[in-house]
Short mmCIF file of C-alpha atoms in Angstrom, two decimals:
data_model
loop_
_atom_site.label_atom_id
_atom_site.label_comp_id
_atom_site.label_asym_id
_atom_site.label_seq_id
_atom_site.Cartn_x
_atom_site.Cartn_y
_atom_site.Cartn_z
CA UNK A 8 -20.33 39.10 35.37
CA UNK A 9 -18.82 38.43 39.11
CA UNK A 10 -17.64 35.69 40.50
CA UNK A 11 -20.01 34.56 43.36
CA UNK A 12 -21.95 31.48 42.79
CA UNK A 13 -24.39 30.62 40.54
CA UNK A 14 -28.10 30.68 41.32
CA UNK A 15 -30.14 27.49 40.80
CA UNK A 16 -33.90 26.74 41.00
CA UNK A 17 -36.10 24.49 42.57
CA UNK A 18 -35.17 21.51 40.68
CA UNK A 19 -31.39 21.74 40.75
CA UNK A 20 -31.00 23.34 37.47
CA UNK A 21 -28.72 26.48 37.00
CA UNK A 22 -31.15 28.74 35.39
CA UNK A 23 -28.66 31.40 34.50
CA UNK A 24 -24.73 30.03 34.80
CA UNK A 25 -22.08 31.98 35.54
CA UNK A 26 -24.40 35.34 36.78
CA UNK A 27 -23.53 36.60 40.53
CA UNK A 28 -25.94 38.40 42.32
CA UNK A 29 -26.77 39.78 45.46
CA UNK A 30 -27.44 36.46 48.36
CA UNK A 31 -30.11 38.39 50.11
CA UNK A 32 -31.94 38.04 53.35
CA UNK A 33 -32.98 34.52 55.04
CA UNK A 34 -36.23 33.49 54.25
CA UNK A 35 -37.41 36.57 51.64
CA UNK A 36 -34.35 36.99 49.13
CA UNK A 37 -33.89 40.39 48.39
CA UNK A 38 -37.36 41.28 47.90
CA UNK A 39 -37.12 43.20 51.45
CA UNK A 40 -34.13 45.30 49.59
CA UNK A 41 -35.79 46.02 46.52
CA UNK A 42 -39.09 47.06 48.13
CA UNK A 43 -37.66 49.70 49.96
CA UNK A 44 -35.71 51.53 47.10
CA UNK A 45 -36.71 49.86 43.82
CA UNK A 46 -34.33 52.08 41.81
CA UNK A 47 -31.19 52.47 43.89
CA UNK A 48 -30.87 48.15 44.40
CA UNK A 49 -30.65 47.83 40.61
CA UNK A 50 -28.38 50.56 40.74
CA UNK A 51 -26.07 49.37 43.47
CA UNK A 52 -25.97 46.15 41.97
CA UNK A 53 -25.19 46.72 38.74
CA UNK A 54 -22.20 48.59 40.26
CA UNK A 55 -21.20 45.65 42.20
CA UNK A 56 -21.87 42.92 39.32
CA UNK A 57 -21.84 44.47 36.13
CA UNK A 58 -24.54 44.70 33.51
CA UNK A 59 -25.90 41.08 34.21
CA UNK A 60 -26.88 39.86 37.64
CA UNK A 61 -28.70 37.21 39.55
CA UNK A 62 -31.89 38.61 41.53
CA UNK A 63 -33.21 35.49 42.56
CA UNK A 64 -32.94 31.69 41.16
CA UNK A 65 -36.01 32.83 38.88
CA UNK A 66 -34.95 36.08 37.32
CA UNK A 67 -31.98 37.68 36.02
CA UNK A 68 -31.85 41.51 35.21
CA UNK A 69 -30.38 42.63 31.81
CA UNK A 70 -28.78 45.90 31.88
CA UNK A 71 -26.78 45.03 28.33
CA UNK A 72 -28.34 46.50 25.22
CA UNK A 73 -27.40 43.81 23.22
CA UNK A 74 -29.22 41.71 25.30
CA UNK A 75 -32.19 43.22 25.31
CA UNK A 76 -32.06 43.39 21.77
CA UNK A 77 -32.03 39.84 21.90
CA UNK A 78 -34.99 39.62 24.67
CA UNK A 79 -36.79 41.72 22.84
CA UNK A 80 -36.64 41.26 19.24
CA UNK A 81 -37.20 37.45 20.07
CA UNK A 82 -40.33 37.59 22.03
CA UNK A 83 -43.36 35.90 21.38
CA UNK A 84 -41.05 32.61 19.85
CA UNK A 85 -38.92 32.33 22.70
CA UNK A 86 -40.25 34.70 25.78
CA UNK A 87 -43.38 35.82 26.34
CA UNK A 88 -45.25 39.29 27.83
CA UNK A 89 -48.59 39.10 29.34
CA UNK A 90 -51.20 39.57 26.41
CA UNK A 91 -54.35 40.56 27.31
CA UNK A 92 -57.27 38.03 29.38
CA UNK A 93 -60.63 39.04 27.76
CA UNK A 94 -62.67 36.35 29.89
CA UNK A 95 -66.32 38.13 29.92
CA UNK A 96 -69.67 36.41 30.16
CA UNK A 97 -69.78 37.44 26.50
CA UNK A 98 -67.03 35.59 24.88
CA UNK A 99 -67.22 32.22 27.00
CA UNK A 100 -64.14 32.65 28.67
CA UNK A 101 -61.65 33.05 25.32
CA UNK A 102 -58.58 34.14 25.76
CA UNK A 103 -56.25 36.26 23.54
CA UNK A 104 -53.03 35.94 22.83
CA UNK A 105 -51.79 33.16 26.11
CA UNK A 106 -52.64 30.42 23.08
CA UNK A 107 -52.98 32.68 19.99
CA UNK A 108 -50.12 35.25 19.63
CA UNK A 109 -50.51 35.22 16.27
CA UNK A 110 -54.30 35.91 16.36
CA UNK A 111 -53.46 39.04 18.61
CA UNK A 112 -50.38 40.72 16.63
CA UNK A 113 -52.38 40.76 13.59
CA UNK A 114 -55.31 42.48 15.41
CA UNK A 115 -52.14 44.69 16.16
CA UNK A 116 -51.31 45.44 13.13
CA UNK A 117 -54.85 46.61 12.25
CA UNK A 118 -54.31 49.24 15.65
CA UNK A 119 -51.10 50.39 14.14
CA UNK A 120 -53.24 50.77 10.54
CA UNK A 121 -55.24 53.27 12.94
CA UNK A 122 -52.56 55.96 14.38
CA UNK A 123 -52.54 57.72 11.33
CA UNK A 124 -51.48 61.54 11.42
CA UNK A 125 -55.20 62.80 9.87
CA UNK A 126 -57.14 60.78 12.47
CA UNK A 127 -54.38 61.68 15.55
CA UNK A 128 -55.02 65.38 14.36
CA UNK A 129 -58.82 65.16 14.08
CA UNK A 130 -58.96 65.02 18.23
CA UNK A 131 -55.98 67.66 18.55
CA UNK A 132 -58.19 70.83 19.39
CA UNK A 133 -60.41 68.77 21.89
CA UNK A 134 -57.00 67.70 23.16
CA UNK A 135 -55.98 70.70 24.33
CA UNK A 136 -59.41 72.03 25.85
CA UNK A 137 -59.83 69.18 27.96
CA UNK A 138 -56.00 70.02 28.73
CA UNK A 139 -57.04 73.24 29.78
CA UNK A 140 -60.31 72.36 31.53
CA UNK A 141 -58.19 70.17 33.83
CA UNK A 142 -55.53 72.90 34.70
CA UNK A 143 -58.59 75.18 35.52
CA UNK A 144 -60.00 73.05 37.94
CA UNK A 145 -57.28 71.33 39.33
CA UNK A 146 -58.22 72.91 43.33
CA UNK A 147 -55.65 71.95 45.83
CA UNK A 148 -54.68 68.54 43.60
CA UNK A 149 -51.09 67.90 42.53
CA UNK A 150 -50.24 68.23 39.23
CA UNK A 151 -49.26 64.71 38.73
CA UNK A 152 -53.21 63.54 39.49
CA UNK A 153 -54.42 66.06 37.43
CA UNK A 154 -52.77 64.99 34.92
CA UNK A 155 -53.30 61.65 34.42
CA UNK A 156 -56.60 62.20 34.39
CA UNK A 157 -55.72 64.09 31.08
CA UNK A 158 -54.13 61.21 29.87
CA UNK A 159 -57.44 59.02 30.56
CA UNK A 160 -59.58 61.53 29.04
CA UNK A 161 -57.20 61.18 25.83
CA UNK A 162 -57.32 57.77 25.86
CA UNK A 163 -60.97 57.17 25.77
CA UNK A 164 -61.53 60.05 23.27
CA UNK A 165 -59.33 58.36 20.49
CA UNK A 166 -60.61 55.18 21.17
CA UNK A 167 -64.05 55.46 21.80
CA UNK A 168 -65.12 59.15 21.41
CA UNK A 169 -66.37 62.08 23.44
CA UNK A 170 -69.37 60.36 24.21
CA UNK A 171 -67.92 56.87 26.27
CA UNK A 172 -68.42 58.61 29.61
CA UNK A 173 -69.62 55.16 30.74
CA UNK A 174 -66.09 53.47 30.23
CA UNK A 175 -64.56 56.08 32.45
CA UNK A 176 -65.02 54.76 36.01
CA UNK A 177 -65.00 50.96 34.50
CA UNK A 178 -60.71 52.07 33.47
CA UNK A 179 -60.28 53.68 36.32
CA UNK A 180 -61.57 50.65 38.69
CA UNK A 181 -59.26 48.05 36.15
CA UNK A 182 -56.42 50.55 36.16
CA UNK A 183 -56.75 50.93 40.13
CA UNK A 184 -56.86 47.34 40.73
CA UNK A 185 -54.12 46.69 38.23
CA UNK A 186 -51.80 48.79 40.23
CA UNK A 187 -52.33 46.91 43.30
CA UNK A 188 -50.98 43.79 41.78
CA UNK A 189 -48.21 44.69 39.06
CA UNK A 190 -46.96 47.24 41.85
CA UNK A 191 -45.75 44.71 44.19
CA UNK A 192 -42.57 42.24 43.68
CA UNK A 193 -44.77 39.22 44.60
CA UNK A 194 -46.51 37.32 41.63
CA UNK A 195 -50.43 36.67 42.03
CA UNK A 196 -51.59 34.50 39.56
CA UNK A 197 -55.08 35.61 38.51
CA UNK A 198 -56.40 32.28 39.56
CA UNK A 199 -55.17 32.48 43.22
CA UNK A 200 -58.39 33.09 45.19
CA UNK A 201 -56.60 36.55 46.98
CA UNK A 202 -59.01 39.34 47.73
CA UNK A 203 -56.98 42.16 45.45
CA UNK A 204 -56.55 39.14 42.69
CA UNK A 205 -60.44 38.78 42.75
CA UNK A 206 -61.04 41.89 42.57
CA UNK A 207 -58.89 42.74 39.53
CA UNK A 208 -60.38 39.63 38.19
CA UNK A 209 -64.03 41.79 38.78
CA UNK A 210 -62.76 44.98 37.29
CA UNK A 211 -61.31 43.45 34.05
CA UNK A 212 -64.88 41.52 33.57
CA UNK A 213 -66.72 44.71 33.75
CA UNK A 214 -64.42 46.75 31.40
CA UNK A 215 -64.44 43.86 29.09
CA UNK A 216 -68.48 44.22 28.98
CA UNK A 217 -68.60 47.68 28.73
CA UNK A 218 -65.83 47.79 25.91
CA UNK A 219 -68.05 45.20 24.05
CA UNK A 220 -70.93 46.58 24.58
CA UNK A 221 -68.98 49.87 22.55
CA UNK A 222 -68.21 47.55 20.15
CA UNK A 223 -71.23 45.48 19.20
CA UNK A 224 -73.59 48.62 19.22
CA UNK A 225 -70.66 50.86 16.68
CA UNK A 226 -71.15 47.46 14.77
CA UNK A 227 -74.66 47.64 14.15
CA UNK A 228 -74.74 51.23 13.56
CA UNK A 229 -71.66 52.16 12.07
CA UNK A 230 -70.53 55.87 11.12
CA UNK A 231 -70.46 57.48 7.64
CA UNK A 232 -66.91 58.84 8.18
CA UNK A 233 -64.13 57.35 11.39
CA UNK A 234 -64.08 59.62 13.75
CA UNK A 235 -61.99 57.43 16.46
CA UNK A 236 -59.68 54.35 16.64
CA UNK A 237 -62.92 52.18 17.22
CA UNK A 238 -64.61 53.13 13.42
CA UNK A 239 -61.22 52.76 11.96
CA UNK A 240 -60.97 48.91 13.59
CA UNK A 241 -64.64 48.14 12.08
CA UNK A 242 -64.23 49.48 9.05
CA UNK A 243 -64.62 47.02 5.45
CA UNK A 244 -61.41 45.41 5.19
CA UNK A 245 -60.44 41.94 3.11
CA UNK A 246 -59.38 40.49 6.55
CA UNK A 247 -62.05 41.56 9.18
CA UNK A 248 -61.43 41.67 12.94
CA UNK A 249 -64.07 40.17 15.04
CA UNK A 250 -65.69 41.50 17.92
CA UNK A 251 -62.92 40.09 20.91
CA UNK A 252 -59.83 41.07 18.62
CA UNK A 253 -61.57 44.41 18.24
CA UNK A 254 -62.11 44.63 21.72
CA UNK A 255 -58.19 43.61 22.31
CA UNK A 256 -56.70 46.42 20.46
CA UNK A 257 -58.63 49.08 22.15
CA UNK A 258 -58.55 47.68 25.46
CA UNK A 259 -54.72 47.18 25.26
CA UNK A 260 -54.85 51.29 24.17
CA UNK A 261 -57.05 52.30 26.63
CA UNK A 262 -54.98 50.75 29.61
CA UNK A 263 -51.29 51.73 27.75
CA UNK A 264 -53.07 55.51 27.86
CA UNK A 265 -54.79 55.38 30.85
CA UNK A 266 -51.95 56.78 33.26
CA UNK A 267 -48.28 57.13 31.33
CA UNK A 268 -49.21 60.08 28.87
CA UNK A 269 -49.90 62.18 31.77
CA UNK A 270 -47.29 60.89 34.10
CA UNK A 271 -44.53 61.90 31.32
CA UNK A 272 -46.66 66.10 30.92
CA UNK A 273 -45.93 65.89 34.64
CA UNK A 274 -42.62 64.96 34.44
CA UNK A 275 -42.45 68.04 31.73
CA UNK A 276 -44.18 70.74 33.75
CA UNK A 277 -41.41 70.22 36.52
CA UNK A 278 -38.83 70.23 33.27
CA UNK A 279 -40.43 73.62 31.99
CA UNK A 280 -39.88 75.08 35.50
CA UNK A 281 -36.63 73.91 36.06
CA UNK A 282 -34.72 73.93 32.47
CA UNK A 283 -34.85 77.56 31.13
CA UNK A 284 -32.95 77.51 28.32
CA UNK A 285 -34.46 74.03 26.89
CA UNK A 286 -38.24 75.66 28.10
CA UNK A 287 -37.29 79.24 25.92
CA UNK A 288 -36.83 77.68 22.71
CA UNK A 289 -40.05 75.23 22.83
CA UNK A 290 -41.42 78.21 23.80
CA UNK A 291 -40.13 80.46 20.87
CA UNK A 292 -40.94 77.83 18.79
CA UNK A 293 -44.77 77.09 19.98
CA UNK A 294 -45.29 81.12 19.53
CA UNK A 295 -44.12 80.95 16.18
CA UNK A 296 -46.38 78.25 15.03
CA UNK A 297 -49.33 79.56 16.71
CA UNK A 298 -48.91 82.89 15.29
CA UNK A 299 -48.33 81.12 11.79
CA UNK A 300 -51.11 79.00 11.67
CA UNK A 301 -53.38 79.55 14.96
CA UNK A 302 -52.54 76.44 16.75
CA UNK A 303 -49.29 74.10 17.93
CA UNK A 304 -51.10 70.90 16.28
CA UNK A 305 -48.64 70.74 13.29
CA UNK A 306 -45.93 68.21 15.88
CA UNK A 307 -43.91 68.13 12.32
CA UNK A 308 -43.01 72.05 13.11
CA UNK A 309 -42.17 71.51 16.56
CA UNK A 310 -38.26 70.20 16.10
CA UNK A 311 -37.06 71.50 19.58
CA UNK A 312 -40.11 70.49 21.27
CA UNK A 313 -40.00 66.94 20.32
CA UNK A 314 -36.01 66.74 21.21
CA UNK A 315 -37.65 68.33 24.76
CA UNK A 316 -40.04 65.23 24.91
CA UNK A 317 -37.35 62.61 23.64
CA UNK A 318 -35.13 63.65 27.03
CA UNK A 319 -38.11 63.68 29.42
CA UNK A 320 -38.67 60.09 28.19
CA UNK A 321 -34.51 58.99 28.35
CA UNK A 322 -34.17 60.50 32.27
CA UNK A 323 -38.03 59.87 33.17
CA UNK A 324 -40.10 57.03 31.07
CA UNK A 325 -42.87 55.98 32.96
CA UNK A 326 -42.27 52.33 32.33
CA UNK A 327 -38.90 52.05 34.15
CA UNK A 328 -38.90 48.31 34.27
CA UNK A 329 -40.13 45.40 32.08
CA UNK A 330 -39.66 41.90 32.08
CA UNK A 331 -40.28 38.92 29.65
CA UNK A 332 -40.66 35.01 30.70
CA UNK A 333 -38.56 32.47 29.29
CA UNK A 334 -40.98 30.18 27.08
CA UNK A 335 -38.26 27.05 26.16
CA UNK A 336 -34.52 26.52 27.05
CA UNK A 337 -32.67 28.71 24.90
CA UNK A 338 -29.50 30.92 25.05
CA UNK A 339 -29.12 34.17 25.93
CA UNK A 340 -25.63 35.71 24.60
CA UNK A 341 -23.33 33.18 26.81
CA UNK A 342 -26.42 32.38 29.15
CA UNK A 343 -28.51 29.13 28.52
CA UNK A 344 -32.30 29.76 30.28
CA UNK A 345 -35.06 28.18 31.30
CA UNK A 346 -38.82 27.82 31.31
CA UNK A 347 -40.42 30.30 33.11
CA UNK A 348 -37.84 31.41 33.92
CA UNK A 349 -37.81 36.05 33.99
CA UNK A 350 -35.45 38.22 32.12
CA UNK A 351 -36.04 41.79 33.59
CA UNK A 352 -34.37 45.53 31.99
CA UNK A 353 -34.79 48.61 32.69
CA UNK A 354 -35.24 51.92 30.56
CA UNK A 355 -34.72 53.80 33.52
CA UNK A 356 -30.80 52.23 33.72
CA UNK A 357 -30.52 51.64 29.93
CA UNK A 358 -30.74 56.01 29.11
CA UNK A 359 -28.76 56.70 31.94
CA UNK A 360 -25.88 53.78 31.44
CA UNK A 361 -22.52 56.33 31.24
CA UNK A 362 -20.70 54.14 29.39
CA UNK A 363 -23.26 54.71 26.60
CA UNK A 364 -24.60 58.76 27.31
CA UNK A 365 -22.24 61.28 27.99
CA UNK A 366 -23.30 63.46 31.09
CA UNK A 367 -26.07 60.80 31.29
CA UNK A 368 -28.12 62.88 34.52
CA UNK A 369 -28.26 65.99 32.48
CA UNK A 370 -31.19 67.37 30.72
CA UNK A 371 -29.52 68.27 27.05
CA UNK A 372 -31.57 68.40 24.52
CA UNK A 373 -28.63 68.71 22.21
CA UNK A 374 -28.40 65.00 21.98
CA UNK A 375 -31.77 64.92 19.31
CA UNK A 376 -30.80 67.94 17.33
CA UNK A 377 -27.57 67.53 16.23
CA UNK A 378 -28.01 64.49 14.14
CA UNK A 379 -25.49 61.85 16.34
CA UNK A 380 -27.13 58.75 16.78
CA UNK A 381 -27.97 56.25 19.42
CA UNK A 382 -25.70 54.93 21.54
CA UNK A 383 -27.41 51.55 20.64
CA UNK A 384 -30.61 50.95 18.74
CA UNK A 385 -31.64 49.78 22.59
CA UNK A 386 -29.70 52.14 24.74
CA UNK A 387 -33.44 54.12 24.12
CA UNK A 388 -36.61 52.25 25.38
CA UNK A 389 -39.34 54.08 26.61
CA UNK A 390 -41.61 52.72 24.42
CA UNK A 391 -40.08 49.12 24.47
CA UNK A 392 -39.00 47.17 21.19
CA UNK A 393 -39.49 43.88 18.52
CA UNK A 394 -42.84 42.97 17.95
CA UNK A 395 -44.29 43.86 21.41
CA UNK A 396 -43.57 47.64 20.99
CA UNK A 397 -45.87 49.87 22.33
CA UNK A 398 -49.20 49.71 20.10
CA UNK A 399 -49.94 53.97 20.91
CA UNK A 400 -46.07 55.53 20.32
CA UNK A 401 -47.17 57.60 17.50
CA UNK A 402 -50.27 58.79 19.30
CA UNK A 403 -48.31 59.30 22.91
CA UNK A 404 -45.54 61.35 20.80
CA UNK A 405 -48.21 63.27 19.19
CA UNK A 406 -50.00 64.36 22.59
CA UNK A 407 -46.48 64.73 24.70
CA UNK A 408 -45.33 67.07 21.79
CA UNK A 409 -48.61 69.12 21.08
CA UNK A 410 -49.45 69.52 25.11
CA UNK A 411 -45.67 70.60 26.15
CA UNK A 412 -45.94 73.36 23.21
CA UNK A 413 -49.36 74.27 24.47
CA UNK A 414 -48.13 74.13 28.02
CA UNK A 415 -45.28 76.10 27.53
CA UNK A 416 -46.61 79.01 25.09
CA UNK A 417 -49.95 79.46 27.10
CA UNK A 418 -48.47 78.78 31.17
CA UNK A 419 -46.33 80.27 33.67
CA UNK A 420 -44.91 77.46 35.56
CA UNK A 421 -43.76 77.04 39.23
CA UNK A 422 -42.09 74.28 41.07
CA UNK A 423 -42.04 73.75 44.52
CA UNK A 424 -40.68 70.70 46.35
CA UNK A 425 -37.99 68.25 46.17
CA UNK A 426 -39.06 65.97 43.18
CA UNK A 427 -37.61 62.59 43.28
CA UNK A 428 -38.22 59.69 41.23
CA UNK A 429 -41.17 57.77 42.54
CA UNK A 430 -41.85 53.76 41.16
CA UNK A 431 -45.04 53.34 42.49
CA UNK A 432 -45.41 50.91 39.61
CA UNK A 433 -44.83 53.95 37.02
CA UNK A 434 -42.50 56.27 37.23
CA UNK A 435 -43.87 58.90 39.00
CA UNK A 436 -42.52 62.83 39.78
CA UNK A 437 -43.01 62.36 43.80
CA UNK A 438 -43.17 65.11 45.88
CA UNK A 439 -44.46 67.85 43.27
CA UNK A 440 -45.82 70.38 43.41
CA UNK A 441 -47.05 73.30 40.78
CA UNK A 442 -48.41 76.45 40.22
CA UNK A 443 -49.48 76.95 36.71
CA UNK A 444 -50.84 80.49 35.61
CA UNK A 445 -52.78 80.56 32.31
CA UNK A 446 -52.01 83.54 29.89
CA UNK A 447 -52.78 86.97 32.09
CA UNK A 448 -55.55 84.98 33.96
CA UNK A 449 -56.41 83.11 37.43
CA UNK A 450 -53.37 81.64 38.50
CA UNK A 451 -54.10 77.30 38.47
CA UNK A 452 -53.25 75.72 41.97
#
């Protein structure tokens, strides 16, 4: 783990013995460092120190599976994520999940009750016209924005239906302001009186009406048959959820789906262009459903396109770095932590460790067809792990797999530019550009 010494916090107390890391600069650490190339200073120094290291006296990154296993698999009794403020005017100010984890899994459990194959399917053909819609108007836009407005769209559909136009701009705002805040290495605690922290603060009240306002109205005038996740979270059940845990679950979907679906379909349109061989046989094998049943919305068919999606997520998942905070002193492997104390990994470094992933930069699609298993159980991460797991995987496997069919069976696609990884917080394709040509038709700029 190196040999340089120790970092300790404010009190005296070594919060992680025995872990080098990088000193840094005088005054700001090595937050100047990591601001200017996020990626490449975990990289470096996880070259220099191994697969644990010191970034400041309050946080240590993990880049051990086993670890992370730990991390992960433990939180909510020893570390903690953030869960979900739903302070409104409506709700006096009651907060999920900071003082009632419990309360908030099981309203979890009733989300994951929801992603069932029938009702993912019921919203698969509007899927794929808003998919095309989008492409046919994208104008001068890059592909990436387009996108992830596709993702949005998705989003809102499953959650709320077609006919929540009014949420749209209230996500977008929260999203926006979101952004501002998580994308930066400082930590603004939302009740620091900052001009971007108010604002967020704003946003997330004005979402959290309009979501409520959803919910209290689908209450009183509930439909015969679920149509979306929102009639499947107020339907009878022996153990009800009430109108804030309700308004958690589709909240926590609506900002999960707001922007990573369709950073990940951008991330496979430059794969489509630039992998032939991989892009032939999800091509072959879209065209073969299609002409068997009319449609790619059977994902169960679609083997080589879901090994396709799989390795877009290992080289490219949109949440390239998470963290959990210590809640207790407790040990970590050989590490003893403290309160407060954050534990940061990284997908992003995890799939592309090459002591774990042979030819760990290639695109081989090899590796989830031929039946050899993980590296680790936590080598793979693009959807996290434990109990915090990503509430929408089934649902963001579902669209990734159905669009990339659809994408590659109905479009031509061309890449221009140097893409590069862009963390800007998610992981974004930076610098392309696309030319997309539906069928025999208009080519889509």
């Amino acid at each position: 783990m190196g040999t340089s010494t120790p970092h300790h916090g404010r009190d005296g107390v070594t919060v992680a013995p025995n872990v080098a890391g990088p000193k840094g600069r005088w005054l700001v650490g090595n937050l100047y460092d990591y601001e200017q190339d996020p990626i490449g200073f975990l990289e470096r120094n996880q070259r220099r120190y191994g697969d644990v290291f010191a970034m400041s006296s309050r946080s240590t990154v993990l880049n051990d599976p086993d670890l992370v296993s730990e991390v992960v698999t433990r939180t909510n009794r020893d570390y903690s994520t953030d869960l979900p403020r739903l302070s409104s005017r409506h709700n006096q100010g009651r907060v999920m999940g900071t003082d009632g984890v419990d309360e908030w899994m099981a309203a979890r459990t009733h989300g994951w009750r929801g992603m069932t194959t029938a009702v993912m399917r019921a919203h698969g053909e509007r899927m794929l016209v808003v998919l095309d819609r989008l492409l046919a108007t994208m104008g001068g836009r890059p592909v990436g924005e387009v996108l992830r407005h596709y993702g949005a769209d998705l989003a809102i559909n499953f959650c709320l239906g077609p006919s929540a136009t009014s949420v749209v701009d209230a996500v977008a705002e929260r999203t926006a302001r979101g952004d501002l805040i998580t994308g930066s290495s400082l930590t603004f605690p939302t009740w620091l009186p900052l001009p971007r922290v108010r604002a967020m603060v704003r946003a997330g009240h004005r979402l959290n009406d309009e979501l409520l306002g959803h919910v209290r109205h689908r209450r009183a005038s509930p439909s015969a048959e679920p149509t979306d996740l929102l009639d499947l979270l107020l339907a009878e059940t022996a153990d009800p959820l009430d109108d804030i845990q309700v308004l958690a679950v589709i909240k926590s979907n609506l900002l999960a789906g707001y922007s990573a679906p369709g950073i990940v379909l951008a991330w496979i349109v430059y794969l489509l262009a630039t992998q032939p061989e991989a892009a032939a046989a999800v091509r072959a094998e879209a065209a073969a459903l299609r002409a068997d049943t009319g449609s790619v919305l059977d994902d169960r068919r679609l083997r080589h396109t879901e090994a396709f999606v799989r390795e877009t997520l290992r080289l490219y998942p949109p949440i390239w770095l998470m963290a959990r905070k210590v809640l207790h002193e407790t040990t970590l492997g050989p590490l003893t932590v403290h309160p407060g104390h954050m534990l940061v990994f990284s997908p992003y470094l995890l799939q592309r460790d090459p002591s774990r992933w042979p030819e760990p930069t290639m695109f081989r699609t090899d590796r989830w067809l031929d039946g050899t298993p993980l590296p680790h159980r936590f080598s793979y991460v693009p959807f996290g792990g434990g109990p915090r797991v990503c509430l929408g995987i089934r649902l963001a496997m579902y669209q990734l797999v159905v669009s990339t069919a659809h994408l590659a069976d109905r479009y031509r696609i061309e890449v221009t530019g140097e893409v590069r990884p862009a963390p800007r917080p998610l992981l974004h394709p930076g610098g392309l550009t696309a030319r997309l040509t539906a069928g025999v038709g208009t080519p889509v700029d």
